[in-house]
PDB file of C-alpha atoms in Angstrom:
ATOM      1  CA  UNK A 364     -19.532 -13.415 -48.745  1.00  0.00           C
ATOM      2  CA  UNK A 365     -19.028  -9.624 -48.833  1.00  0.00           C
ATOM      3  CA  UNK A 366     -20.395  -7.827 -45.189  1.00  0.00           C
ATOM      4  CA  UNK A 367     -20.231  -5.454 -43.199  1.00  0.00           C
ATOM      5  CA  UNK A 368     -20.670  -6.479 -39.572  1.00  0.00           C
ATOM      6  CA  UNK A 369     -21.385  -3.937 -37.142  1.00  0.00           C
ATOM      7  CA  UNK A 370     -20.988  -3.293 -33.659  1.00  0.00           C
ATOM      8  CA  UNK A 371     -23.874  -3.613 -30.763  1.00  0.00           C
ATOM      9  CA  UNK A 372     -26.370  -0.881 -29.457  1.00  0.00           C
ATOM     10  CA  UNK A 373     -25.329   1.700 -27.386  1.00  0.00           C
ATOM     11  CA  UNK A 374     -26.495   3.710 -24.418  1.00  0.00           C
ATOM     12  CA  UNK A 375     -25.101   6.867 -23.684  1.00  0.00           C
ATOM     13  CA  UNK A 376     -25.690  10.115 -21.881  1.00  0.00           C
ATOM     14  CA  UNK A 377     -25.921  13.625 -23.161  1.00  0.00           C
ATOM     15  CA  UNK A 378     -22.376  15.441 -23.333  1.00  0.00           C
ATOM     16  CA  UNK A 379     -20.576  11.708 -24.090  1.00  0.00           C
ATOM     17  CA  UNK A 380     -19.115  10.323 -26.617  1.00  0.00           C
ATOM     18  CA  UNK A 381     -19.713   6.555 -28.742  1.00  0.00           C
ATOM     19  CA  UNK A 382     -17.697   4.809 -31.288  1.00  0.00           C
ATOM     20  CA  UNK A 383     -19.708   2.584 -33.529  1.00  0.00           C
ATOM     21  CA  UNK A 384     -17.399  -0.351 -35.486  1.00  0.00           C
ATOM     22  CA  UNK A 385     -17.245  -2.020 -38.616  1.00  0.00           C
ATOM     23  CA  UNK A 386     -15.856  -4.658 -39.738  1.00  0.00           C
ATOM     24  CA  UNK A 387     -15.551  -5.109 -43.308  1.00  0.00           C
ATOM     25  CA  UNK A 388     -14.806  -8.997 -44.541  1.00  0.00           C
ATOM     26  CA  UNK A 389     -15.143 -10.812 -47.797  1.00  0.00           C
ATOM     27  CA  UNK A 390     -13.506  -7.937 -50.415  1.00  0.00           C
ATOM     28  CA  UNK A 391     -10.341  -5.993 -50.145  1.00  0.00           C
ATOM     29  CA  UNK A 392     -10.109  -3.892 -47.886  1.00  0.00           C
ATOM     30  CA  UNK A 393      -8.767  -0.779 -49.000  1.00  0.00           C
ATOM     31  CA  UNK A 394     -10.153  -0.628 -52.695  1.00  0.00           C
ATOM     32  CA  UNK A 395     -13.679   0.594 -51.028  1.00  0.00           C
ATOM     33  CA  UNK A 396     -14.655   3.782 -49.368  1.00  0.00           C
ATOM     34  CA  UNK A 397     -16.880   3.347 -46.554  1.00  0.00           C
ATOM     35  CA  UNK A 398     -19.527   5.755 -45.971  1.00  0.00           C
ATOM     36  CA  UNK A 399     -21.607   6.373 -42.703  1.00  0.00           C
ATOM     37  CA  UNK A 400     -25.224   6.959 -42.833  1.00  0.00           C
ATOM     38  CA  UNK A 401     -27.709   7.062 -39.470  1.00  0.00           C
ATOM     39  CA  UNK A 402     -31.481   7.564 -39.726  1.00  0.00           C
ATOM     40  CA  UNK A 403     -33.326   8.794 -36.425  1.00  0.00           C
ATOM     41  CA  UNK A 404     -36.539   7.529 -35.479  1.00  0.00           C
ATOM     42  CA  UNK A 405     -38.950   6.995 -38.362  1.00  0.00           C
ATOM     43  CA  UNK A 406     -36.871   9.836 -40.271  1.00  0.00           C
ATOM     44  CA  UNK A 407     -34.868   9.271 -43.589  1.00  0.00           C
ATOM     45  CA  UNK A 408     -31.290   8.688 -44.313  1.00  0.00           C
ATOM     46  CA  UNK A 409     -28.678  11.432 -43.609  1.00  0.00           C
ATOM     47  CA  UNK A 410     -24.932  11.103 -45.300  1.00  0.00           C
ATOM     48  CA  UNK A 411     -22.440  11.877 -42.369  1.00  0.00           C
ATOM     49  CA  UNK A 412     -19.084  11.641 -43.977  1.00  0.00           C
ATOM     50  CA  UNK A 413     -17.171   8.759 -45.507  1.00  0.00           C
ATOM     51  CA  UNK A 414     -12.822   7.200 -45.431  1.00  0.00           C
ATOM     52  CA  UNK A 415     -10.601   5.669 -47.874  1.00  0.00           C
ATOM     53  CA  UNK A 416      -9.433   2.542 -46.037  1.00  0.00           C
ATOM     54  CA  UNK A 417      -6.288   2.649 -48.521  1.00  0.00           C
ATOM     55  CA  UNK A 418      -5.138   6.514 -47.024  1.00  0.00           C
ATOM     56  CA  UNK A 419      -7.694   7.268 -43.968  1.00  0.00           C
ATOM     57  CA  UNK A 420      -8.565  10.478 -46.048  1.00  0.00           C
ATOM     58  CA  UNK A 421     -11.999  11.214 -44.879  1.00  0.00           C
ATOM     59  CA  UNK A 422     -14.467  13.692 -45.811  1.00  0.00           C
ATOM     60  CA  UNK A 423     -17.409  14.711 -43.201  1.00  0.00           C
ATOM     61  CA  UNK A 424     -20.888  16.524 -44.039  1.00  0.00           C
ATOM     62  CA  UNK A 425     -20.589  19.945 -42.502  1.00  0.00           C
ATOM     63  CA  UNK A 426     -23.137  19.708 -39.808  1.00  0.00           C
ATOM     64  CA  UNK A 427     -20.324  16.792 -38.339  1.00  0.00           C
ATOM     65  CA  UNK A 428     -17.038  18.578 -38.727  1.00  0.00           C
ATOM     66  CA  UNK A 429     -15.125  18.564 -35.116  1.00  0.00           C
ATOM     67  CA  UNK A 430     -17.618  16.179 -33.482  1.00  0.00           C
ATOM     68  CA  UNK A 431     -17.463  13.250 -35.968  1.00  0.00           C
ATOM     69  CA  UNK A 432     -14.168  11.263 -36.381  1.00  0.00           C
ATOM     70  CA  UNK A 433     -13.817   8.409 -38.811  1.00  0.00           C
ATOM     71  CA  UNK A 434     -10.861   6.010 -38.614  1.00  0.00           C
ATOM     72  CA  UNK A 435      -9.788   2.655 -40.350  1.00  0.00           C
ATOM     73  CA  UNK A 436      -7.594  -0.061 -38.930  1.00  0.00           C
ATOM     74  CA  UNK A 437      -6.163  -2.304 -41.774  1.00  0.00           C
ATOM     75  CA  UNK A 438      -4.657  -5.072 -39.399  1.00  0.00           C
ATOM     76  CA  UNK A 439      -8.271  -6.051 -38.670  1.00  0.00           C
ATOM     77  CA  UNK A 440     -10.291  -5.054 -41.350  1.00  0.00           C
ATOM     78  CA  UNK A 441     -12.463  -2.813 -39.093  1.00  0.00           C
ATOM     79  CA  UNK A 442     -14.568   1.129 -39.395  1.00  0.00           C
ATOM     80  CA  UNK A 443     -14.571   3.244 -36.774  1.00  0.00           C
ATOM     81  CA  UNK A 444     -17.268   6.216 -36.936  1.00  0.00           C
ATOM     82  CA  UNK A 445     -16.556   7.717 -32.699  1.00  0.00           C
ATOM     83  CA  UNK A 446     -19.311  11.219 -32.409  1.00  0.00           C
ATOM     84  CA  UNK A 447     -18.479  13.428 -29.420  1.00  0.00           C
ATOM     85  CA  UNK A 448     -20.818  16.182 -27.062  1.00  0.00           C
ATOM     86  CA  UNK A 449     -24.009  13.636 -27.998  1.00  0.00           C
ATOM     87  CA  UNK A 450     -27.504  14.957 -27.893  1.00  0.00           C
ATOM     88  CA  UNK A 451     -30.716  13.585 -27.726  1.00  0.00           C
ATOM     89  CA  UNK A 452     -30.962  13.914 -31.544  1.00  0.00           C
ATOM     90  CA  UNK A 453     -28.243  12.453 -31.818  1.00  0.00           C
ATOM     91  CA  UNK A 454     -30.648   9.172 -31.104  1.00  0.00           C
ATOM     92  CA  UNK A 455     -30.587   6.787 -34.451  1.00  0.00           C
ATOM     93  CA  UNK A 456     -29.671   3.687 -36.263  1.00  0.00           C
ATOM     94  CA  UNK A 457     -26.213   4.490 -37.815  1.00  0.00           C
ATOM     95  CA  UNK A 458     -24.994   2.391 -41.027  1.00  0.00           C
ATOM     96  CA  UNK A 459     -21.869   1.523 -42.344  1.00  0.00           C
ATOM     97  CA  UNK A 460     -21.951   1.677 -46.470  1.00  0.00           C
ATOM     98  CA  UNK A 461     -19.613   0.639 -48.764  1.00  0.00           C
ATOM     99  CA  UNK A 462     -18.938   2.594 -52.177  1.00  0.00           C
ATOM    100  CA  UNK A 463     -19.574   0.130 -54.483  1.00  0.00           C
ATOM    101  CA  UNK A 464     -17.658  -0.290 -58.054  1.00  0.00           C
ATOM    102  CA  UNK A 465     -18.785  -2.243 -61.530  1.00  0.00           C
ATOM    103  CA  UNK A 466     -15.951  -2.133 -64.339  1.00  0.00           C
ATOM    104  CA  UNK A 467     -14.213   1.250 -62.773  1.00  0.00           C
ATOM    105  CA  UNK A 468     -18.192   2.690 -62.429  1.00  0.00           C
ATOM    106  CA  UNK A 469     -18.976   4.312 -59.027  1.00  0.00           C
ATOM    107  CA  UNK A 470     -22.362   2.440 -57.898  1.00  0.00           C
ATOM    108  CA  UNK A 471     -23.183   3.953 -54.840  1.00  0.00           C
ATOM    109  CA  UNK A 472     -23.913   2.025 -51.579  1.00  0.00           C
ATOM    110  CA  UNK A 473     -24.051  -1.666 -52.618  1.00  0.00           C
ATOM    111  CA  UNK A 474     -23.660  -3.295 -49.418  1.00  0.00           C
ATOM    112  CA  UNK A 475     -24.608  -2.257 -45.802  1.00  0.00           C
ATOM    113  CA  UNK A 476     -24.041  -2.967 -42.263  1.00  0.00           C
ATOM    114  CA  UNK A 477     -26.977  -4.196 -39.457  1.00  0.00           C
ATOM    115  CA  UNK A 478     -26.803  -0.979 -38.384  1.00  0.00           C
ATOM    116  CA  UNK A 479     -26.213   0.301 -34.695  1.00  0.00           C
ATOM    117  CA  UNK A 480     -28.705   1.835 -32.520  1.00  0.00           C
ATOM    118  CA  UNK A 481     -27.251   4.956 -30.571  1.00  0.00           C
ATOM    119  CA  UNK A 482     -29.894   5.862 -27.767  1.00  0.00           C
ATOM    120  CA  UNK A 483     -28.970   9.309 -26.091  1.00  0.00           C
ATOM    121  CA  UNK A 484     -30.953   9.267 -22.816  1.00  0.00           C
TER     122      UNK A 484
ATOM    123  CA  UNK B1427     -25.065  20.961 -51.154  1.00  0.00           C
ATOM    124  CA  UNK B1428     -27.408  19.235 -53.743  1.00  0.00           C
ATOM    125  CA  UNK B1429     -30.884  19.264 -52.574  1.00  0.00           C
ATOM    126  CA  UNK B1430     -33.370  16.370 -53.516  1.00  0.00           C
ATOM    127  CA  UNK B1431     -36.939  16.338 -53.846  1.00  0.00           C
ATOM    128  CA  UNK B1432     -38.697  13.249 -53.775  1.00  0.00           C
ATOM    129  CA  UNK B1433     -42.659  13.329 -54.776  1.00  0.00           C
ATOM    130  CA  UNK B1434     -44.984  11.861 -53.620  1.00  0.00           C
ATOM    131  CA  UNK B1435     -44.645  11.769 -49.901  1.00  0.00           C
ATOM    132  CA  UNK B1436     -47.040   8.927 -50.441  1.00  0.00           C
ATOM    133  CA  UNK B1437     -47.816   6.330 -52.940  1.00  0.00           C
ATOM    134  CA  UNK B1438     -50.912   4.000 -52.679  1.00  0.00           C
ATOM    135  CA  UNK B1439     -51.342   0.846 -55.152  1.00  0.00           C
ATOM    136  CA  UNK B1440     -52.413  -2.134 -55.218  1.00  0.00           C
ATOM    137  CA  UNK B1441     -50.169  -4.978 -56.214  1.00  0.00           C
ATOM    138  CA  UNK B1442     -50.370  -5.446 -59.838  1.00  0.00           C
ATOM    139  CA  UNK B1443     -50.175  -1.896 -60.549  1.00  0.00           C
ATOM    140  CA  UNK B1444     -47.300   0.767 -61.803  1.00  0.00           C
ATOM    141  CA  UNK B1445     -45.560   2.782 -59.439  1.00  0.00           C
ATOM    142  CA  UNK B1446     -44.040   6.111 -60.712  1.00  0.00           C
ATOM    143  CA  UNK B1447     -41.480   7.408 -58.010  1.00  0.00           C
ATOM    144  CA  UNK B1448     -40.285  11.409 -58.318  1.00  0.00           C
ATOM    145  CA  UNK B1449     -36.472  12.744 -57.458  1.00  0.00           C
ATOM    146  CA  UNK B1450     -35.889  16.314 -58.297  1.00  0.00           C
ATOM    147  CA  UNK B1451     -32.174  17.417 -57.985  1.00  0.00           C
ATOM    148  CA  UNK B1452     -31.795  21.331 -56.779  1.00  0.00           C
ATOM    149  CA  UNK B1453     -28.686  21.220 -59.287  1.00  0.00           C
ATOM    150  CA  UNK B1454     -27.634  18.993 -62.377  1.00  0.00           C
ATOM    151  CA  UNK B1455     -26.307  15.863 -60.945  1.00  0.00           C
ATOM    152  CA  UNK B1456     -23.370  14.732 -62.917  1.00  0.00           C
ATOM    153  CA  UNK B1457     -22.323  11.855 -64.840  1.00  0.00           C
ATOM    154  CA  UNK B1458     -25.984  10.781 -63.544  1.00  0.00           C
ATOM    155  CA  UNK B1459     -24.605   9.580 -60.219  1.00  0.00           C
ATOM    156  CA  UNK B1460     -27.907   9.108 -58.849  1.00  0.00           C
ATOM    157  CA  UNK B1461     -28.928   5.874 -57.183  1.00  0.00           C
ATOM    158  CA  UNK B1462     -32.370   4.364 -55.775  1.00  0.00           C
ATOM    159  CA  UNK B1463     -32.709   2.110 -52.447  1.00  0.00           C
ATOM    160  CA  UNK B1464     -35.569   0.738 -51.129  1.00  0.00           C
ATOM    161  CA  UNK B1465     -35.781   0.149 -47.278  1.00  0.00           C
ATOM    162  CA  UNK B1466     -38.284  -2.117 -45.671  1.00  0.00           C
ATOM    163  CA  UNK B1467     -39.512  -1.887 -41.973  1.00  0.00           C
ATOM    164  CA  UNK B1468     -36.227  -2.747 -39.440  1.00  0.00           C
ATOM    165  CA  UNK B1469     -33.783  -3.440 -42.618  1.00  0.00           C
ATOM    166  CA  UNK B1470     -31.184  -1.576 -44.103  1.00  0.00           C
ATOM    167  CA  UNK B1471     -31.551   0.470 -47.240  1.00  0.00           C
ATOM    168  CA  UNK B1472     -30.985  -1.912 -50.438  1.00  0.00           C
ATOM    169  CA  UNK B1473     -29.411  -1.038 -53.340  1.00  0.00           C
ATOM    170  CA  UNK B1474     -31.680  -0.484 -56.868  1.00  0.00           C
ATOM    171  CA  UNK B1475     -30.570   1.449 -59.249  1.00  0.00           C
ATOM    172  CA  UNK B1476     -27.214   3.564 -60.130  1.00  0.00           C
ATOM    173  CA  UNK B1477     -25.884   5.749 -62.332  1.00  0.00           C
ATOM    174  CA  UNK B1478     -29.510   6.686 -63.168  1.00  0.00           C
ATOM    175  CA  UNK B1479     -30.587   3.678 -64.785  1.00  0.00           C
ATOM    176  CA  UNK B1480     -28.639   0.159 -64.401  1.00  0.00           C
ATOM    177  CA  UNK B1481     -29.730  -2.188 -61.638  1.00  0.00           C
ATOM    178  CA  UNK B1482     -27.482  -3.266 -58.908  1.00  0.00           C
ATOM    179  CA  UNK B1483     -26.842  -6.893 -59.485  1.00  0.00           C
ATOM    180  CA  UNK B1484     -30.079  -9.370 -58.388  1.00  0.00           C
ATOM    181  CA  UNK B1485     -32.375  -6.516 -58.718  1.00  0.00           C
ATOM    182  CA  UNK B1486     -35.883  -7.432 -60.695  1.00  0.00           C
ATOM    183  CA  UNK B1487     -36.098  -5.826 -64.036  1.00  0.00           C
ATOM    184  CA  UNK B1488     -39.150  -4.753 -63.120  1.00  0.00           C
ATOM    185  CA  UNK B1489     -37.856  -1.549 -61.311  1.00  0.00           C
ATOM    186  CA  UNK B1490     -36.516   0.382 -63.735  1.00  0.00           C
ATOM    187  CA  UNK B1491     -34.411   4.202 -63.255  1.00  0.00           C
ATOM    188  CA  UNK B1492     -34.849   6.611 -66.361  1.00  0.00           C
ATOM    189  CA  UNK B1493     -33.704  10.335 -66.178  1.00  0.00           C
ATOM    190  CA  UNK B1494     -30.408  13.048 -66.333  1.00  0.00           C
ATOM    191  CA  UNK B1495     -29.543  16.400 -65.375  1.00  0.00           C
ATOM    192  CA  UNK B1496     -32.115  17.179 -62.793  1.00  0.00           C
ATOM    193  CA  UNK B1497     -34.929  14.755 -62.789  1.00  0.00           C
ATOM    194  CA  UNK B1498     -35.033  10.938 -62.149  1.00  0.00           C
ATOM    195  CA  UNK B1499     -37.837   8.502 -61.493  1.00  0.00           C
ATOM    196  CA  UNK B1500     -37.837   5.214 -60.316  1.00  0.00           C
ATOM    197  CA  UNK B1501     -40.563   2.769 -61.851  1.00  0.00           C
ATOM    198  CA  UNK B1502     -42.175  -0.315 -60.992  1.00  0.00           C
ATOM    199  CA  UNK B1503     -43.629  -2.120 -64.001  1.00  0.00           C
ATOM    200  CA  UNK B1504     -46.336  -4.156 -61.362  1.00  0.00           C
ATOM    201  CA  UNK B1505     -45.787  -3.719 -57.761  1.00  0.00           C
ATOM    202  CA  UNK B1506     -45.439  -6.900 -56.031  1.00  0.00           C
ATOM    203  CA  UNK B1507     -46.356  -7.219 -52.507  1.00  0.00           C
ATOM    204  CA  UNK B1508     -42.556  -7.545 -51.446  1.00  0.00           C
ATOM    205  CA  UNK B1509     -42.407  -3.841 -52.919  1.00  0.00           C
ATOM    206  CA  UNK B1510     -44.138  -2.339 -50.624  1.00  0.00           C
ATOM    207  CA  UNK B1511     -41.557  -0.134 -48.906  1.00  0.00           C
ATOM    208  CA  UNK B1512     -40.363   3.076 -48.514  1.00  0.00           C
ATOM    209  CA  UNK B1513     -37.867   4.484 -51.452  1.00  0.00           C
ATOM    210  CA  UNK B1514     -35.039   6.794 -51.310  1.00  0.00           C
ATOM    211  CA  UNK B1515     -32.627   8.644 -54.101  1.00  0.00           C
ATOM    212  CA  UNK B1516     -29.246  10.078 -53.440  1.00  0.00           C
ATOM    213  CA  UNK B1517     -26.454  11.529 -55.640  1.00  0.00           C
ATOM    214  CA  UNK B1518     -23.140  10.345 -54.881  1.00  0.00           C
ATOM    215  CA  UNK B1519     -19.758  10.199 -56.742  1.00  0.00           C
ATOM    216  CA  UNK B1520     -18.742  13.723 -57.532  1.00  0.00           C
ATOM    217  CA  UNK B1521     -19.493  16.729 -54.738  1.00  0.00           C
ATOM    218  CA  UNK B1522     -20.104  15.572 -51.278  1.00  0.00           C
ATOM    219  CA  UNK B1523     -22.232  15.822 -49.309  1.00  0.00           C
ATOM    220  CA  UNK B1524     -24.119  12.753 -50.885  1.00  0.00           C
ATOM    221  CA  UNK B1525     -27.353  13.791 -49.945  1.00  0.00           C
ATOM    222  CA  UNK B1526     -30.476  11.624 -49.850  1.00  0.00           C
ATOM    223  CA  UNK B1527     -34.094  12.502 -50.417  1.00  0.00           C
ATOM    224  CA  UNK B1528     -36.169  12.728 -48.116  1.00  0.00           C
ATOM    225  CA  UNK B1529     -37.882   9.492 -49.229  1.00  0.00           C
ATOM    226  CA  UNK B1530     -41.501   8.200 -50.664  1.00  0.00           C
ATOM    227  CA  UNK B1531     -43.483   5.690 -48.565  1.00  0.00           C
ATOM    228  CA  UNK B1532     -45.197   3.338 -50.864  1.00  0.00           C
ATOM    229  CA  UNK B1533     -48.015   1.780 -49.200  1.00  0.00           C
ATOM    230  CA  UNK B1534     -50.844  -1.204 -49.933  1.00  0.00           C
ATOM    231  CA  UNK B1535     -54.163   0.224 -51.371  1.00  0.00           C
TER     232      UNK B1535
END
């Protein structure tokens, strides 16, 4: 079935840097964007920046231009969000999205990762 | 950047009833890409509504999505107890940032 899987939780230290994965199965690969989403502790949903798979154009949110870096590797299928100089509110869940399409319509997010915890302690 | 509004912060019902969710839009959203997820406790967010107003496939028809331009609202015919969750708009498709409101909680009465 169409998933994303995503990588495990991660521990890090203020000033360093974590790459969360995704690994996309079940669709073709490059005819979806993928989005990335993370949600701090009992906060809402903030967009960070999506890629086209097909290309590796990406396109961040402001607030993560020069720390955020969003990559694709089509020999495995797999996402790669990697956020440098981490803070401690940098601390949330962060979600892989895909951009969803019905008969050439843009749907939004129609299917989403686990999500990966990111504690900055 | 498009803002969004959601209102109420809060919603309290008891199953059975209708739930009327809020999503203002600072500017007109076009081609109504505006979409509706609903996230429970420990899950990821869920896919409703998009483009306003048709339901991502599986979803009940009894959430519906009405609106244009700059106002949207979600609706539950009769909240079931599943439904109890916390709700979230975003517009998407056109001008990133796809921004998300800032969600509505709704809770058991």
């Amino acid at each position: 079935q169409v998933q994303l899987v995503q990588s495990g939780a991660e521990v890090k230290k203020p000033g360093a840097s974590v790459k969360v994965s995704c690994r996309a199965s079940g669709y073709t690969f490059s005819n979806y964007y993928i989005h990335w989403v993370r949600q701090a502790p009992g906060q809402g949903l903030e967009w960070m920046g999506m890629i086209n798979p097909s290309g590796g154009h990406t396109n961040y949110a402001q607030k993560f231009e020069g720390r955020v870096t969003m990559t694709r590797d089509t020999s495995t299928s797999t996402l790669h969000m990697e956020m440098t100089s981490l803070r401690h509110e940098d601390t949330a869940i962060y979600y892989c999205a895909r951009e969803g399409t019905i008969f050439g319509v843009l749907m939004g997010n129609d299917i989403w990762g686990q999500g990966t915890t990111v504690t900055v302690s | 950047e498009i803002v969004l509004t959601q209102s109420p912060g809060t919603l309290s019902l008891s199953p059975g009833e209708r739930a009327t969710l809020s999503c203002r839009a600072s500017q007109s959203i076009s081609n109504t890409y505006l979409a509706w997820y609903q996230q429970r406790p420990g899950q990821p967010p869920r896919l409703l509504i998009y483009g306003a107003s048709s339901w991502a496939p599986g979803i009940p028809d009894r959430f519906s999505g009405s609106g244009s331009g700059t106002d949207f609202t979600l609706t539950i015919s009769r909240v079931e107890p599943e439904d109890f969750a916390v709700y979230f708009c975003q517009q998407y498709g056109s001008s990133p940032p796809y921004t998300f409101g800032q969600g509505t909680k709704l809770e058991i009465k």
